[in-house]
Amino acid sequence: MSVPAVSSLRVGDEVTPLTRTVNQDQINAYAEASGDFNPIHVDADFARSVGLPGAIAHGLLSLGIVADALSRWAGSSEALRSLECRFSKPLVAGDSITVTGRVVDVNEQEGIATLQVEAMSSRGEHVLTNGRATVRLTQKR
Amino acid sequence: MPDQSNVGKRYSAPGQVVDAERSAKLAAAIAGRDGVAEPGVVPPTFAAVYTLAPTLAQMFGDPEVGVNLAGLIHGEQSFEWPVPVRPGDVVDSTAEIVSVEDKRGMTFVGLKVETVRPSDGAVVCRGRSLMIIRGGS
C-alpha cells in the first residue's frame, strides 16, 4: 500500500471502496473493547422491544470502519487527520456496510486532501450522512 | 433532563492510559474478518475509549444533568487528530457541554472534547459530539 502523493491526487479521485459484513460476534467484540454494552447493541430481543430491526452496531464501530477504509486507502491510519459524520440509520447485526469516498479538495500547500465519505448498509440505507474527512498527503514512500 | 443551566459544565479525566492490548482489541473488532491492517498502531477511533468514554460517563452520571440513558442516541461525531497517539501514552481528556436545545420533543446536547498528552503538550484529539435524548423526564 502506498500513500497517495500530493502531486498525484486530484479532485474527483475515489477512495477504494470497502465492504464489510458486521455480525453479532463483531459487535460483541467491539462492545468488549470499547466498554459500551448498551443492550441495543448486544441483546437482539431488547433491541426489537424498542422498535429496532435487531441488535445494531455502535455508531462508533461504523465510524471506525470508515476510518479503516480511509486508512487502508491512504496507506496508514496516521494519515487520517479528521473525520466527522452524522449517525443516520442503524447498521443491523448481519448486514454489510460499504464505505465510499471522493476527494473534494486538495490543498497542496498544506498537504491535505478533503474527502466526502459515505457509508451505505446492505438495506440500501445511509448509515452515516454528512461524512467528511481530511487526510495528510505525503510523498510516495 | 439537561437544560440551559448545564451549558459550560466541564468534565475532566486525567491520566488515561492508551492501553496497547485494549487498542489492539478495538482494532480487531473494527477489522473483523479482514484482519487488522496495521498491527501495533492505535486506531484513530480509539478516541472513543480515551476521550469520550471517561468524560461522557461523568456527564451521564451527573445528577445535575440527568441524562435519560434509555433514550440516548449518539447523533453526530467529529474527531480531529493533530498528532497520532502511541500505545502506552498517558493522556488527559476533558469534555464541556457547549449547547442544550429542545427540538421535536428531544433534547440535543452538544459537547466539545479535547485530549492532551502532557509529556510533550501535544493535543492528540479534539472533537465534538452531539447526543440526542429521546423521551421526557
Coordinates of C-alpha atoms in Angstrom, one line a residue:
Chain A
M1 CA 0.0 0.0 0.0
S2 CA 1.3 3.4 -0.9
V3 CA 0.4 6.8 0.5
P4 CA -1.1 9.0 -2.3
A5 CA 1.3 11.6 -3.3
V6 CA 0.2 15.3 -3.2
S7 CA 1.1 15.8 -6.8
S8 CA -0.9 12.7 -8.0
L9 CA -4.2 13.3 -6.1
R10 CA -7.0 15.1 -7.9
V11 CA -10.4 16.4 -7.0
G12 CA -12.8 13.6 -8.0
D13 CA -10.4 10.7 -7.2
E14 CA -12.2 7.9 -5.4
V15 CA -11.3 6.0 -2.2
T16 CA -11.0 2.3 -2.8
P17 CA -14.5 1.1 -1.6
L18 CA -14.6 -1.2 1.3
T19 CA -17.5 -3.6 2.1
R20 CA -17.6 -5.4 5.5
T21 CA -20.3 -7.6 6.9
V22 CA -20.8 -6.9 10.6
N23 CA -22.1 -9.8 12.5
Q24 CA -23.2 -10.1 16.2
D25 CA -19.8 -11.5 17.2
Q26 CA -18.0 -8.5 15.8
I27 CA -20.4 -6.1 17.6
N28 CA -19.9 -8.0 20.8
A29 CA -16.1 -7.8 20.4
Y30 CA -16.5 -4.0 19.8
A31 CA -18.6 -3.7 23.0
E32 CA -16.0 -5.5 25.0
A33 CA -13.1 -3.4 23.6
S34 CA -15.0 -0.1 23.9
G35 CA -16.8 -0.9 27.2
D36 CA -20.2 0.1 25.7
F37 CA -22.6 -2.7 26.5
N38 CA -25.8 -0.8 25.8
P39 CA -28.4 -3.6 25.2
I40 CA -29.4 -2.2 21.9
H41 CA -26.0 -3.5 20.7
V42 CA -25.7 -6.8 22.4
D43 CA -29.3 -8.0 23.0
A44 CA -31.4 -8.5 19.9
D45 CA -34.6 -9.1 21.9
F46 CA -34.2 -5.9 23.8
A47 CA -33.4 -4.0 20.6
R48 CA -36.6 -5.3 18.9
S49 CA -38.5 -4.4 22.1
V50 CA -37.6 -0.7 21.5
G51 CA -38.5 -0.8 17.8
L52 CA -35.2 -1.6 16.1
P53 CA -35.0 -4.4 13.5
G54 CA -32.4 -6.2 15.6
A55 CA -29.2 -5.5 17.6
I56 CA -27.4 -2.7 16.0
A57 CA -23.7 -1.8 15.7
H58 CA -22.3 1.1 17.7
G59 CA -22.2 4.3 15.7
L60 CA -18.5 4.5 16.5
L61 CA -18.0 1.0 15.1
S62 CA -19.4 2.2 11.8
L63 CA -17.2 5.3 12.0
G64 CA -14.3 3.0 12.9
I65 CA -14.9 1.1 9.7
V66 CA -15.0 4.3 7.7
A67 CA -11.7 5.3 9.3
D68 CA -10.3 1.9 8.5
A69 CA -11.4 2.2 4.8
L70 CA -9.7 5.6 4.5
S71 CA -6.6 4.4 6.3
R72 CA -6.2 1.4 4.0
W73 CA -6.6 3.7 1.0
A74 CA -4.2 6.4 2.3
G75 CA -1.7 3.8 3.4
S76 CA -1.8 4.4 7.1
S77 CA -4.3 5.4 9.8
E78 CA -1.8 8.1 10.8
A79 CA -2.6 9.8 7.5
L80 CA -6.1 10.5 8.8
R81 CA -6.3 14.0 10.2
S82 CA -10.0 14.4 10.9
L83 CA -13.3 12.6 10.4
E84 CA -16.9 13.7 11.0
C85 CA -20.4 12.4 10.4
R86 CA -24.0 12.3 11.5
F87 CA -25.2 8.9 12.5
S88 CA -28.3 8.5 10.4
K89 CA -29.6 4.9 10.1
P90 CA -28.7 1.9 12.2
L91 CA -26.4 -0.9 10.9
V92 CA -28.1 -4.1 12.0
A93 CA -26.2 -7.2 13.0
G94 CA -25.6 -9.4 10.0
D95 CA -25.8 -6.5 7.5
S96 CA -23.0 -5.2 5.4
I97 CA -21.6 -1.7 5.3
T98 CA -20.0 -0.2 2.2
V99 CA -17.7 2.8 2.6
T100 CA -17.0 5.0 -0.4
G101 CA -15.4 8.4 -0.6
R102 CA -14.3 11.0 -3.1
V103 CA -11.7 13.8 -3.0
V104 CA -13.4 17.2 -3.0
D105 CA -10.4 19.4 -2.3
V106 CA -6.7 19.2 -2.5
N107 CA -4.6 21.8 -0.6
E108 CA -1.0 21.1 -1.9
Q109 CA 0.5 23.8 0.3
E110 CA -0.8 22.2 3.5
G111 CA -0.5 18.7 2.1
I112 CA -4.1 17.9 2.9
A113 CA -7.0 16.4 0.9
T114 CA -10.6 16.8 1.9
L115 CA -13.0 13.9 1.2
Q116 CA -16.7 13.4 1.2
V117 CA -17.4 9.9 2.6
E118 CA -20.5 7.7 2.5
A119 CA -21.5 4.5 4.3
M120 CA -24.4 2.5 2.9
S121 CA -25.9 -0.6 4.5
S122 CA -26.9 -3.7 2.6
R123 CA -30.5 -2.5 3.3
G124 CA -29.8 0.5 1.0
E125 CA -29.8 3.0 3.8
H126 CA -27.2 5.7 4.5
V127 CA -25.7 4.6 7.9
L128 CA -23.9 7.9 8.0
T129 CA -24.6 11.3 6.4
N130 CA -22.5 14.5 6.2
G131 CA -19.4 12.3 6.2
R132 CA -16.3 14.3 5.8
A133 CA -12.6 13.6 6.3
T134 CA -9.2 15.2 5.8
V135 CA -6.2 13.1 5.0
R136 CA -2.5 14.2 5.2
L137 CA -0.7 13.5 1.9
T138 CA 2.9 12.7 1.8
Q139 CA 5.4 11.8 -1.0
K140 CA 5.2 8.2 -2.1
R141 CA 7.4 6.0 0.0
Chain B
M1 CA -33.3 16.3 31.5
P2 CA -30.4 18.6 30.6
D3 CA -31.2 22.3 30.2
Q4 CA -29.5 25.6 29.5
S5 CA -28.2 25.8 33.1
N6 CA -25.8 22.9 32.2
V7 CA -24.0 24.7 29.4
G8 CA -20.4 25.3 30.4
K9 CA -20.2 22.3 32.7
R10 CA -16.8 20.6 32.3
Y11 CA -15.7 17.0 33.0
S12 CA -12.1 16.1 33.4
A13 CA -10.5 12.6 33.1
P14 CA -6.7 13.0 33.6
G15 CA -4.3 10.1 33.4
Q16 CA -5.9 7.9 30.7
V17 CA -3.5 5.2 29.6
V18 CA -3.6 4.4 25.8
D19 CA -3.6 0.7 26.6
A20 CA -1.9 -1.4 23.9
E21 CA -3.9 -4.5 24.5
R22 CA -7.2 -2.7 24.5
S23 CA -6.3 -0.7 21.4
A24 CA -5.4 -3.9 19.6
K25 CA -8.8 -5.5 20.6
L26 CA -10.6 -2.4 19.3
A27 CA -8.7 -2.5 16.0
A28 CA -9.5 -6.3 15.7
A29 CA -13.2 -5.6 16.4
I30 CA -13.3 -2.9 13.7
A31 CA -11.4 -5.0 11.2
G32 CA -13.5 -8.2 11.7
R33 CA -12.7 -11.0 9.2
D34 CA -10.5 -8.6 7.1
G35 CA -7.8 -8.6 9.8
V36 CA -6.0 -5.6 11.2
A37 CA -4.1 -3.7 8.5
E38 CA -1.5 -2.1 10.9
P39 CA -0.8 -4.1 14.0
G40 CA 0.5 -2.1 16.9
V41 CA -1.0 1.2 15.6
V42 CA -3.7 2.8 17.7
P43 CA -6.9 3.0 15.5
P44 CA -8.0 6.7 15.3
T45 CA -11.4 6.0 16.7
F46 CA -9.8 4.5 19.8
A47 CA -10.5 8.2 20.9
A48 CA -13.9 6.7 21.8
V49 CA -12.0 5.0 24.7
Y50 CA -9.5 7.6 25.8
T51 CA -11.5 10.8 25.0
L52 CA -15.3 10.1 25.0
A53 CA -15.8 7.2 27.4
P54 CA -14.1 8.6 30.6
T55 CA -15.6 12.1 30.2
L56 CA -19.1 11.3 29.0
A57 CA -19.5 8.7 31.6
Q58 CA -19.2 11.5 34.2
M59 CA -21.9 13.5 32.4
F60 CA -24.2 10.5 32.2
G61 CA -23.8 10.0 35.9
D62 CA -24.2 13.7 36.8
P63 CA -27.5 14.2 38.7
E64 CA -27.5 17.9 37.8
V65 CA -27.7 17.0 34.1
G66 CA -30.0 14.0 34.5
V67 CA -29.5 12.2 31.2
N68 CA -32.1 9.5 30.5
L69 CA -29.8 6.8 29.3
A70 CA -32.6 4.6 27.9
G71 CA -33.4 7.3 25.4
L72 CA -29.8 8.2 24.5
I73 CA -28.7 8.3 20.8
H74 CA -25.2 9.3 19.5
G75 CA -26.3 11.8 16.9
E76 CA -23.1 13.3 15.4
Q77 CA -19.4 13.0 16.0
S78 CA -16.3 14.8 14.7
F79 CA -12.7 14.0 15.6
E80 CA -9.5 15.7 14.7
W81 CA -6.1 14.1 15.4
P82 CA -3.4 16.7 15.2
V83 CA -0.8 14.1 16.1
P84 CA -1.2 10.3 16.5
V85 CA -1.3 8.7 19.9
R86 CA 1.0 5.8 20.6
P87 CA 0.4 2.7 22.7
G88 CA 1.4 3.5 26.3
D89 CA 0.8 7.2 26.1
V90 CA -0.8 8.8 29.1
V91 CA -3.3 11.5 28.2
D92 CA -5.7 13.9 29.9
S93 CA -9.2 14.3 28.5
T94 CA -11.8 16.9 29.0
A95 CA -15.4 17.5 27.8
E96 CA -17.5 20.6 28.0
I97 CA -21.2 21.0 27.4
V98 CA -21.5 23.7 24.8
S99 CA -25.2 23.6 23.9
V100 CA -28.5 22.2 25.1
E101 CA -31.5 22.5 22.8
D102 CA -35.0 21.1 22.9
K103 CA -36.4 20.2 19.5
R104 CA -39.3 17.9 18.4
G105 CA -39.6 16.5 22.0
M106 CA -36.0 15.6 22.1
T107 CA -33.0 17.2 23.9
F108 CA -29.8 17.8 21.9
V109 CA -26.7 18.1 24.0
G110 CA -23.6 19.4 22.2
L111 CA -20.1 18.7 23.7
K112 CA -16.6 19.8 22.9
V113 CA -13.9 17.3 23.8
E114 CA -10.1 17.5 23.9
T115 CA -7.3 15.2 24.8
V116 CA -3.8 16.4 25.6
R117 CA -0.6 14.4 26.1
P118 CA 1.2 16.2 29.0
S119 CA 4.6 14.6 28.3
D120 CA 5.0 16.9 25.2
G121 CA 1.9 19.2 25.5
A122 CA 0.5 17.8 22.2
V123 CA -3.2 17.9 21.5
V124 CA -3.8 14.4 20.3
C125 CA -7.5 14.6 19.8
R126 CA -10.2 17.2 19.7
G127 CA -13.8 16.7 18.7
R128 CA -17.4 17.5 19.0
S129 CA -20.3 15.2 20.0
L130 CA -24.0 15.6 19.6
M131 CA -26.0 13.4 22.0
I132 CA -29.8 13.2 21.4
I133 CA -32.0 12.2 24.3
R134 CA -35.5 11.0 23.5
G135 CA -38.4 11.0 25.8
G136 CA -39.3 13.4 28.6
S137 CA -38.2 13.0 32.2

